Short mmCIF file of C-alpha atoms in Angstrom, two decimals:
data_model
loop_
_atom_site.label_atom_id
_atom_site.label_comp_id
_atom_site.label_asym_id
_atom_site.label_seq_id
_atom_site.Cartn_x
_atom_site.Cartn_y
_atom_site.Cartn_z
CA MET A 1 -20.04 -16.90 -169.01
CA ARG A 2 -24.45 -17.07 -169.94
CA THR A 3 -26.47 -16.02 -167.52
CA GLY A 4 -27.68 -19.56 -167.06
CA LYS A 5 -24.81 -21.30 -166.84
CA ARG A 6 -24.27 -18.66 -163.62
CA VAL A 7 -27.13 -19.41 -162.19
CA HIS A 8 -27.09 -23.27 -162.31
CA LEU A 9 -23.38 -22.57 -160.84
CA ILE A 10 -24.65 -20.81 -158.42
CA LEU A 11 -27.63 -22.87 -157.55
CA ALA A 12 -25.05 -26.00 -157.48
CA SER A 13 -22.66 -23.48 -155.36
CA VAL A 14 -25.95 -22.43 -152.65
CA ALA A 15 -26.87 -26.76 -152.12
CA ALA A 16 -22.45 -27.15 -151.44
CA ALA A 17 -22.77 -25.08 -148.62
CA ALA A 18 -25.59 -26.32 -147.38
CA VAL A 19 -24.35 -30.12 -147.74
CA MET A 20 -20.94 -29.45 -145.93
CA THR A 21 -22.49 -27.31 -142.64
CA GLY A 22 -25.35 -29.52 -141.97
CA CYS A 23 -28.40 -27.91 -143.13
CA SER A 24 -31.36 -29.05 -144.47
CA VAL A 25 -34.54 -28.27 -146.30
CA GLU A 26 -36.11 -31.20 -145.32
CA GLU A 27 -39.03 -29.33 -142.28
CA ALA A 28 -38.20 -32.51 -139.21
CA THR A 29 -42.04 -33.78 -137.97
CA CYS A 30 -40.62 -33.83 -134.38
CA GLY A 31 -38.51 -31.13 -132.90
CA GLY A 32 -35.44 -32.16 -130.82
CA GLY A 33 -35.95 -34.02 -127.80
CA GLU A 34 -39.12 -35.34 -129.65
CA TYR A 35 -40.93 -38.60 -131.58
CA PRO A 36 -44.22 -38.13 -133.65
CA VAL A 37 -46.80 -40.10 -132.80
CA LEU A 38 -50.01 -40.99 -134.29
CA SER A 39 -53.84 -41.80 -133.98
CA ILE A 40 -55.34 -44.40 -133.54
CA GLY A 41 -57.36 -45.46 -136.29
CA GLY A 42 -56.84 -42.25 -138.25
CA THR A 43 -54.40 -39.51 -139.66
CA GLY A 44 -53.73 -37.40 -137.00
CA SER A 45 -49.79 -37.03 -135.42
CA ALA A 46 -48.66 -34.71 -133.33
CA CYS A 47 -44.41 -34.77 -131.41
CA VAL A 48 -44.53 -36.33 -127.52
CA SER A 49 -41.79 -35.28 -125.93
CA ASN A 50 -38.69 -37.91 -125.47
CA ASP A 51 -39.97 -39.43 -121.46
CA GLU A 52 -43.47 -39.47 -121.56
CA GLU A 53 -45.33 -41.94 -123.46
CA PRO A 54 -48.21 -41.80 -126.47
CA PRO A 55 -50.92 -39.81 -124.71
CA LYS A 56 -54.37 -41.33 -125.28
CA GLY A 57 -55.40 -41.97 -128.89
CA TYR A 58 -52.12 -42.03 -130.04
CA THR A 59 -49.50 -44.93 -130.58
CA ARG A 60 -45.90 -44.84 -130.89
CA TYR A 61 -45.51 -46.08 -135.28
CA PRO A 62 -44.12 -49.13 -136.45
CA GLU A 63 -40.75 -49.70 -136.05
CA GLY A 64 -38.68 -49.43 -138.63
CA LYS A 65 -42.11 -47.05 -140.39
CA VAL A 66 -41.50 -43.76 -138.84
CA PRO A 67 -41.63 -40.66 -140.34
CA GLU A 68 -38.86 -38.27 -139.38
CA HIS A 69 -39.01 -35.74 -142.10
CA VAL A 70 -42.59 -33.37 -143.51
CA GLY A 71 -43.14 -35.18 -146.94
CA ASP A 72 -41.13 -37.88 -146.35
CA LYS A 73 -41.90 -41.95 -147.84
CA TRP A 74 -43.73 -42.69 -144.08
CA ASP A 75 -44.57 -39.12 -144.44
CA THR A 76 -47.62 -39.94 -147.72
CA TYR A 77 -47.55 -43.47 -146.29
CA TRP A 78 -49.74 -42.61 -143.09
CA GLN A 79 -51.36 -39.61 -144.69
CA THR A 80 -53.00 -43.07 -147.06
CA HIS A 81 -53.43 -45.53 -143.70
CA THR A 82 -52.72 -45.88 -140.22
CA VAL A 83 -53.39 -48.77 -137.45
CA ASP A 84 -56.52 -49.28 -135.98
CA GLU A 85 -56.99 -50.46 -132.28
CA ASN A 86 -55.12 -53.76 -131.79
CA GLY A 87 -52.30 -52.00 -133.80
CA LYS A 88 -53.51 -53.41 -137.26
CA ILE A 89 -51.79 -51.06 -139.78
CA VAL A 90 -55.37 -50.90 -142.22
CA GLU A 91 -55.85 -48.08 -144.99
CA VAL A 92 -57.73 -45.06 -143.61
CA PRO A 93 -61.90 -44.82 -145.88
CA GLN A 94 -60.87 -42.18 -148.59
CA GLY A 95 -62.54 -39.14 -146.94
CA GLY A 96 -61.41 -40.67 -143.92
#
């Protein structure tokens, strides 16, 4: 077997093993027992214990638009958008 094919076979086997064992290469936005919150008027975020409300200056992400993993669709979206003081989703000015 050629080296290139052997490498592909090994990588495929490792990927299959990770899927079968429940391992993930994605980094979770927050740890177990926590949920992510968004800073009002900015792109900052934090993680809050499930039994606590968001701290002052933060709010929950809108339903259905919560980032779950670093770099996922919603994590990327919230790098350029935020929620204003009225709860409206707005685009963040460049450099903001």
